[in-house]
Amino acid sequence: AQKITQTQPGMFVQEKEAVTLDCTYDTSDQSYGLFWYKQPSSGEMIFLIYQGSYDEQNATEGRYSLNFQKARKSANLVISASQLGDSAMYFCAMRETTNFGNEKLTFGTGTRLTIIP
Amino acid sequence: GAGVSQSPRYKVAKRGQDVALRCDPISGHVSLFWYQQALGQGPEFLTYFQNEAQLDKSGLPSDRFFAERPEGSVSTLKIQRTQQEDSAVYLCASRPGLLRGEQYFGPGTRLTVT
């Protein structure tokens, strides 16, 4: 079984500061993928960034970067120069291969990020 | 292009009623997923379709839950004899290919059972 742990239920950050959202995972698979999704109050899950277990470089997408530390089994999301529109729930997720040969996502419990003007 | 759409966005049902939740995936996407998100939790997998075939229904919580995708595009999640614990947001996601790649989520249907 796989598990995703997000230990920060809520965070408050001043606008324009950088913020790190923590995510640790537990898996016995050698090949896996890690995702971060943003969920604003509208409810839609918005894909932010992806890191494959064999990727040597940390993933980056604009203001988002993923601090991937494989030995520690952590995949923290870093948002640089935070903006008011970044206020939302953030979920870390792992791609899991099921017994049926399908791939599904297993999510953490999320971190509610609030940007303070 | 159009993203994943879901309807209705909100549904209130009395305990014991049947409900049907619709998902329109992105056109041409082969894979379709349903997730259930309880209040304050992350989404949890319910079921998976590859085209019209339901290949994985291991996450469905009981036999009151039924999903179909008869023509490999639109999918319907049906819940029979709803109970209060069924109250949650039901998210649909689609993916272009069979394996790997990101899943594109719809806005969800918030179901409240009274």
Tab-separated table of C-alpha atoms in Angstrom:
chain	number	residue	atom	x	y	z
A	1	ALA	CA	0.000	0.000	0.000
A	2	GLN	CA	1.129	3.521	-0.653
A	3	LYS	CA	0.709	6.504	1.557
A	4	ILE	CA	1.039	10.244	1.145
A	5	THR	CA	1.547	12.451	4.190
A	6	GLN	CA	1.025	16.194	4.267
A	7	THR	CA	1.709	17.419	7.795
A	8	GLN	CA	0.701	21.068	7.364
A	9	PRO	CA	-3.071	21.450	7.531
A	10	GLY	CA	-2.817	25.207	7.007
A	11	MET	CA	-0.246	27.874	6.200
A	12	PHE	CA	-0.307	31.666	6.116
A	13	VAL	CA	2.280	33.407	3.964
A	14	GLN	CA	2.924	37.034	3.161
A	15	GLU	CA	2.424	37.995	-0.452
A	16	LYS	CA	5.614	37.861	-2.569
A	17	GLU	CA	7.351	35.495	-0.167
A	18	ALA	CA	8.338	31.959	-1.128
A	19	VAL	CA	6.502	29.051	0.455
A	20	THR	CA	7.306	25.354	0.833
A	21	LEU	CA	4.544	22.794	1.176
A	22	ASP	CA	5.680	19.482	2.621
A	23	CYS	CA	4.915	16.033	1.252
A	24	THR	CA	6.365	12.686	2.233
A	25	TYR	CA	5.459	9.375	0.696
A	26	ASP	CA	5.804	5.709	1.372
A	27	THR	CA	6.160	3.112	-1.367
A	28	SER	CA	7.997	-0.066	-2.138
A	29	ASP	CA	7.761	0.506	-5.893
A	30	GLN	CA	10.903	1.453	-7.808
A	31	SER	CA	8.966	3.324	-10.472
A	32	TYR	CA	6.461	5.915	-9.341
A	33	GLY	CA	5.354	9.444	-10.026
A	34	LEU	CA	4.503	12.347	-7.785
A	35	PHE	CA	2.037	15.120	-8.587
A	36	TRP	CA	0.943	18.361	-7.019
A	37	TYR	CA	-2.559	19.673	-7.602
A	38	LYS	CA	-4.151	22.970	-6.578
A	39	GLN	CA	-7.804	23.073	-5.588
A	40	PRO	CA	-9.324	26.559	-5.356
A	41	SER	CA	-12.682	27.175	-3.764
A	42	SER	CA	-14.359	26.434	-7.100
A	43	GLY	CA	-13.472	22.789	-6.512
A	44	GLU	CA	-11.570	21.892	-9.656
A	45	MET	CA	-8.251	20.105	-9.241
A	46	ILE	CA	-5.590	21.953	-11.239
A	47	PHE	CA	-2.402	20.114	-12.170
A	48	LEU	CA	0.734	22.004	-11.157
A	49	ILE	CA	3.814	19.832	-11.493
A	50	TYR	CA	5.020	16.240	-11.907
A	51	GLN	CA	8.163	14.381	-10.825
A	52	GLY	CA	9.052	10.878	-11.962
A	53	SER	CA	11.025	8.649	-9.639
A	54	TYR	CA	13.808	8.263	-12.196
A	55	ASP	CA	14.011	11.936	-13.096
A	56	GLU	CA	17.423	13.225	-12.104
A	57	GLN	CA	16.513	16.882	-12.177
A	58	ASN	CA	13.960	18.493	-9.905
A	59	ALA	CA	10.849	19.464	-11.853
A	60	THR	CA	10.086	23.133	-12.429
A	61	GLU	CA	7.039	24.845	-13.947
A	62	GLY	CA	7.135	28.609	-13.840
A	63	ARG	CA	6.891	29.695	-10.189
A	64	TYR	CA	6.506	26.086	-9.055
A	65	SER	CA	9.366	23.734	-8.329
A	66	LEU	CA	9.456	20.346	-6.715
A	67	ASN	CA	12.194	19.628	-4.181
A	68	PHE	CA	12.549	15.878	-4.713
A	69	GLN	CA	14.669	14.038	-2.125
A	70	LYS	CA	14.353	10.392	-3.035
A	71	ALA	CA	16.333	8.960	-0.123
A	72	ARG	CA	14.136	10.856	2.329
A	73	LYS	CA	11.000	10.062	0.324
A	74	SER	CA	9.961	13.677	0.221
A	75	ALA	CA	8.543	15.763	-2.618
A	76	ASN	CA	8.007	19.262	-1.327
A	77	LEU	CA	6.373	21.933	-3.488
A	78	VAL	CA	8.064	25.324	-3.564
A	79	ILE	CA	6.126	28.352	-4.775
A	80	SER	CA	8.279	31.399	-5.408
A	81	ALA	CA	7.004	34.972	-5.176
A	82	SER	CA	3.578	34.001	-3.877
A	83	GLN	CA	0.493	35.806	-5.171
A	84	LEU	CA	-2.978	36.315	-3.737
A	85	GLY	CA	-4.339	33.934	-6.350
A	86	ASP	CA	-2.223	31.145	-4.877
A	87	SER	CA	-4.610	30.894	-1.919
A	88	ALA	CA	-6.136	27.410	-2.228
A	89	MET	CA	-5.870	23.815	-1.065
A	90	TYR	CA	-2.797	21.986	-2.321
A	91	PHE	CA	-2.677	18.215	-2.669
A	92	CYS	CA	0.305	15.946	-3.137
A	93	ALA	CA	-0.482	12.708	-4.964
A	94	MET	CA	1.325	9.553	-6.008
A	95	ARG	CA	0.724	7.489	-9.089
A	96	GLU	CA	0.000	3.945	-8.012
A	97	THR	CA	-0.232	0.877	-10.230
A	98	THR	CA	-3.131	-1.276	-9.125
A	99	ASN	CA	-3.549	-5.038	-9.256
A	100	PHE	CA	-5.732	-4.481	-12.314
A	101	GLY	CA	-2.885	-2.903	-14.281
A	102	ASN	CA	-4.457	0.506	-14.008
A	103	GLU	CA	-2.780	3.577	-12.654
A	104	LYS	CA	-4.631	5.688	-10.132
A	105	LEU	CA	-3.713	8.603	-7.925
A	106	THR	CA	-3.448	8.374	-4.151
A	107	PHE	CA	-3.796	11.780	-2.505
A	108	GLY	CA	-2.665	13.301	0.765
A	109	THR	CA	-5.010	15.223	3.036
A	110	GLY	CA	-3.938	18.580	1.650
A	111	THR	CA	-2.571	21.902	2.909
A	112	ARG	CA	-4.694	25.038	2.903
A	113	LEU	CA	-2.492	27.935	1.824
A	114	THR	CA	-3.581	31.494	2.531
A	115	ILE	CA	-1.635	34.398	1.063
A	116	ILE	CA	-1.803	37.571	3.137
A	117	PRO	CA	-1.639	40.885	1.290
B	1	GLY	CA	-10.464	23.507	-25.738
B	2	ALA	CA	-13.217	22.380	-23.413
B	3	GLY	CA	-12.176	20.717	-20.201
B	4	VAL	CA	-13.906	18.029	-18.180
B	5	SER	CA	-17.432	19.019	-17.260
B	6	GLN	CA	-19.707	17.571	-14.615
B	7	SER	CA	-23.380	17.980	-13.869
B	8	PRO	CA	-25.120	18.830	-11.738
B	9	ARG	CA	-22.656	20.933	-9.774
B	10	TYR	CA	-24.766	20.584	-6.642
B	11	LYS	CA	-27.240	17.906	-5.690
B	12	VAL	CA	-29.329	17.588	-2.558
B	13	ALA	CA	-30.984	14.230	-2.038
B	14	LYS	CA	-33.124	12.860	0.712
B	15	ARG	CA	-31.858	9.708	2.330
B	16	GLY	CA	-33.019	6.718	0.324
B	17	GLN	CA	-33.240	8.516	-3.024
B	18	ASP	CA	-31.277	7.456	-6.083
B	19	VAL	CA	-28.958	9.977	-7.760
B	20	ALA	CA	-27.099	10.081	-11.078
B	21	LEU	CA	-23.993	12.188	-11.599
B	22	ARG	CA	-22.736	12.921	-15.108
B	23	CYS	CA	-19.206	13.408	-16.402
B	24	ASP	CA	-18.243	14.680	-19.861
B	25	PRO	CA	-14.519	14.014	-20.322
B	26	ILE	CA	-12.221	15.802	-22.695
B	27	SER	CA	-12.972	14.606	-26.204
B	28	GLY	CA	-10.804	11.681	-27.246
B	29	HIS	CA	-9.557	10.851	-23.776
B	30	VAL	CA	-9.337	7.111	-23.337
B	31	SER	CA	-9.107	6.906	-19.562
B	32	LEU	CA	-11.771	8.115	-17.150
B	33	PHE	CA	-11.667	8.095	-13.359
B	34	TRP	CA	-14.151	8.806	-10.583
B	35	TYR	CA	-13.002	10.003	-7.166
B	36	GLN	CA	-14.874	10.755	-3.942
B	37	GLN	CA	-13.704	13.666	-1.808
B	38	ALA	CA	-15.079	13.885	1.723
B	39	LEU	CA	-15.009	17.223	3.512
B	40	GLY	CA	-11.471	18.123	4.564
B	41	GLN	CA	-9.924	15.120	2.845
B	42	GLY	CA	-8.086	14.380	-0.355
B	43	PRO	CA	-9.883	12.626	-3.204
B	44	GLU	CA	-10.154	8.852	-3.023
B	45	PHE	CA	-10.299	6.599	-6.061
B	46	LEU	CA	-13.626	4.966	-6.883
B	47	THR	CA	-13.440	3.455	-10.350
B	48	TYR	CA	-11.632	3.527	-13.708
B	49	PHE	CA	-12.740	3.138	-17.333
B	50	GLN	CA	-10.652	2.459	-20.381
B	51	ASN	CA	-12.965	3.516	-23.190
B	52	GLU	CA	-16.235	1.742	-22.378
B	53	ALA	CA	-14.671	-0.994	-20.264
B	54	GLN	CA	-14.755	-0.614	-16.494
B	55	LEU	CA	-11.397	-2.147	-15.621
B	56	ASP	CA	-11.202	-1.261	-11.960
B	57	LYS	CA	-14.043	-0.711	-9.516
B	58	SER	CA	-12.117	-1.595	-6.397
B	59	GLY	CA	-12.774	1.778	-4.766
B	60	LEU	CA	-16.561	1.695	-4.923
B	61	PRO	CA	-17.649	1.687	-1.261
B	62	SER	CA	-20.693	-0.545	-1.656
B	63	ASP	CA	-22.932	-2.229	-4.188
B	64	ARG	CA	-25.157	0.845	-4.062
B	65	PHE	CA	-22.575	2.578	-6.251
B	66	PHE	CA	-22.630	1.870	-9.967
B	67	ALA	CA	-20.792	3.536	-12.846
B	68	GLU	CA	-21.052	3.205	-16.594
B	69	ARG	CA	-19.540	4.630	-19.754
B	70	PRO	CA	-21.505	2.839	-22.481
B	71	GLU	CA	-20.055	4.588	-25.542
B	72	GLY	CA	-16.609	5.321	-24.212
B	73	SER	CA	-17.201	9.029	-23.714
B	74	VAL	CA	-19.790	10.327	-21.213
B	75	SER	CA	-19.863	8.527	-17.877
B	76	THR	CA	-22.536	8.336	-15.195
B	77	LEU	CA	-22.016	7.522	-11.544
B	78	LYS	CA	-25.206	6.277	-9.936
B	79	ILE	CA	-25.798	5.937	-6.228
B	80	GLN	CA	-28.834	3.985	-5.117
B	81	ARG	CA	-30.640	4.438	-1.800
B	82	THR	CA	-28.376	7.308	-0.758
B	83	GLN	CA	-27.179	7.540	2.833
B	84	GLN	CA	-25.756	10.442	4.783
B	85	GLU	CA	-22.234	9.065	4.560
B	86	ASP	CA	-22.469	9.413	0.779
B	87	SER	CA	-22.325	13.206	1.187
B	88	ALA	CA	-19.134	14.308	-0.558
B	89	VAL	CA	-17.780	15.915	-3.698
B	90	TYR	CA	-17.577	13.483	-6.591
B	91	LEU	CA	-14.772	14.298	-8.996
B	92	CYS	CA	-14.351	12.981	-12.501
B	93	ALA	CA	-11.000	13.004	-14.294
B	94	SER	CA	-9.880	11.988	-17.747
B	95	ARG	CA	-6.514	11.201	-19.273
B	96	PRO	CA	-5.582	11.028	-22.946
B	97	GLY	CA	-3.706	7.724	-22.813
B	98	LEU	CA	-3.854	4.396	-21.090
B	99	LEU	CA	-1.013	4.840	-18.660
B	100	ARG	CA	0.926	7.666	-17.038
B	101	GLY	CA	0.404	11.314	-17.681
B	102	GLU	CA	-1.587	13.808	-15.717
B	103	GLN	CA	-5.275	13.458	-15.070
B	104	TYR	CA	-7.522	16.400	-15.961
B	105	PHE	CA	-10.214	16.973	-13.378
B	106	GLY	CA	-13.702	18.385	-13.639
B	107	PRO	CA	-15.216	20.829	-11.115
B	108	GLY	CA	-16.968	18.071	-9.214
B	109	THR	CA	-20.522	17.457	-8.041
B	110	ARG	CA	-21.232	18.273	-4.413
B	111	LEU	CA	-23.750	15.744	-3.114
B	112	THR	CA	-25.537	16.436	0.144
B	113	VAL	CA	-27.773	13.725	1.566
B	114	THR	CA	-30.264	14.953	4.159
